[in-house]
Amino acid sequence: MTVEPVDPMFERIVIESIPSSILIVNRNLEVVYANKHYLTISMKRKKDVLGKPIDKVLSRVSFERMKLDKKIKKVFDDGLPFEGGHVPGERLGRIFFYKLMPLITESGDGNYVVIFIEDVTELTRLEGELKESYGKLEDAYAELKAGDKVKSEFISVISHELRTPVTVLHGYLELFETGHIGELTKKQKEKLEIMKLQTDHMKNMINEMLDLSKMESRKFEIAKEKISIAKTVKETVKMIETLVDMKGHTVSIDVPPSLPELIGDDKKIARVLVNLLVNAIKYTPNGGRINIGAKDRKNDVEISVADTGIGISKCDQKRIFEKFYTLKGTSSISKPGKFGLGLYISKGIVDAHDGKIWVESEEGKGSTFYVTLPKNVKEQTTHT
């Protein structure tokens, strides 16, 4: 393929169109070329520039600030460019960037230096604003991080202090339930069931807070044992039967018993499923439907929890797995002690198993949460 040479006139047009000032000087520091842009912004005529010493063409103040004579001489002597510097303009507040390049002609003559001058006032202003904004963001992030640390430490201390009395309370409730402290009437049993439900809720909250503390300190460990997803799902659904009955929901299970066993932490996976099911129950109006399913895929097992609830907005979907984030929507039952940790910790558990968790939802049309757990789990046991 033959490439035709570029018309010299075309090259000149391109150079004249460059929106920067270009001057060329010889070894006597006389200007031998000035482009249209320089002549326009300086409001000078060619005859006032060409053949004139550079210190007469540029303002004396700019010339001295740039120390241009010494820098041009160095470029001539070394044959290397001066990569650039900044200089204030004659008009207040203007800033210019300039650089020097040796000009070698086709004959090998190196008797010229090109001076590029660019007005960077606006760019410098924007850069300053950007640096200022970045500094403010850094300060705000530091404040948020400090506040987040205080909140995490507070939660850790409180959860440890609450664990013992709640455990004692739960133990006494079990004694009442089993009849060891005397027979109960039907009405007493109903009230006892509500008390147990609330203490179980408190225990879950405390466990979430303790897990959060472990995650923050990078001490969140998972066990490595065989897991039967079908069995875990069945046991998990049994755990939330009372809450399901209170709302009048219908829960269906679509989990084939032929699912392969996985390696992981059965109790923590159960925690994830409980969190997803409790959310489905809470955010689904009375008499709704909830389905928990699972299927075998090529490299993992996919678990899903679907409901016919109020759905999740696009805005909330982007943030529901963040720490301390709670939905802007309103659940259909009371929601005591909402810390916004359930989904955050669920994601931490799934991540520790090298799995994935996400949601698909539409407001008013329900939500489906998905969890995938790989069939081959890596050897690490600590979530970082």
Tab-separated table of C-alpha atoms in Angstrom, residues 8 14 25 168 190 192 196 198 261 268 319 331 346:
chain	number	residue	atom	x	y	z
A	8	PRO	CA	3.134	20.901	3.196
A	14	VAL	CA	-2.797	22.008	11.072
A	25	VAL	CA	13.698	31.063	18.156
A	168	VAL	CA	-30.973	-17.331	81.433
A	190	GLU	CA	-50.048	-18.841	74.168
A	192	LEU	CA	-45.331	-18.182	76.690
A	196	LYS	CA	-40.182	-17.391	73.490
A	198	GLN	CA	-39.295	-12.520	71.339
A	261	GLU	CA	-23.570	-32.529	49.703
A	268	LYS	CA	-24.099	-20.387	59.490
A	319	ARG	CA	-27.679	-0.984	49.350
A	331	SER	CA	-42.767	-4.149	56.767
A	346	SER	CA	-25.648	-13.091	55.498
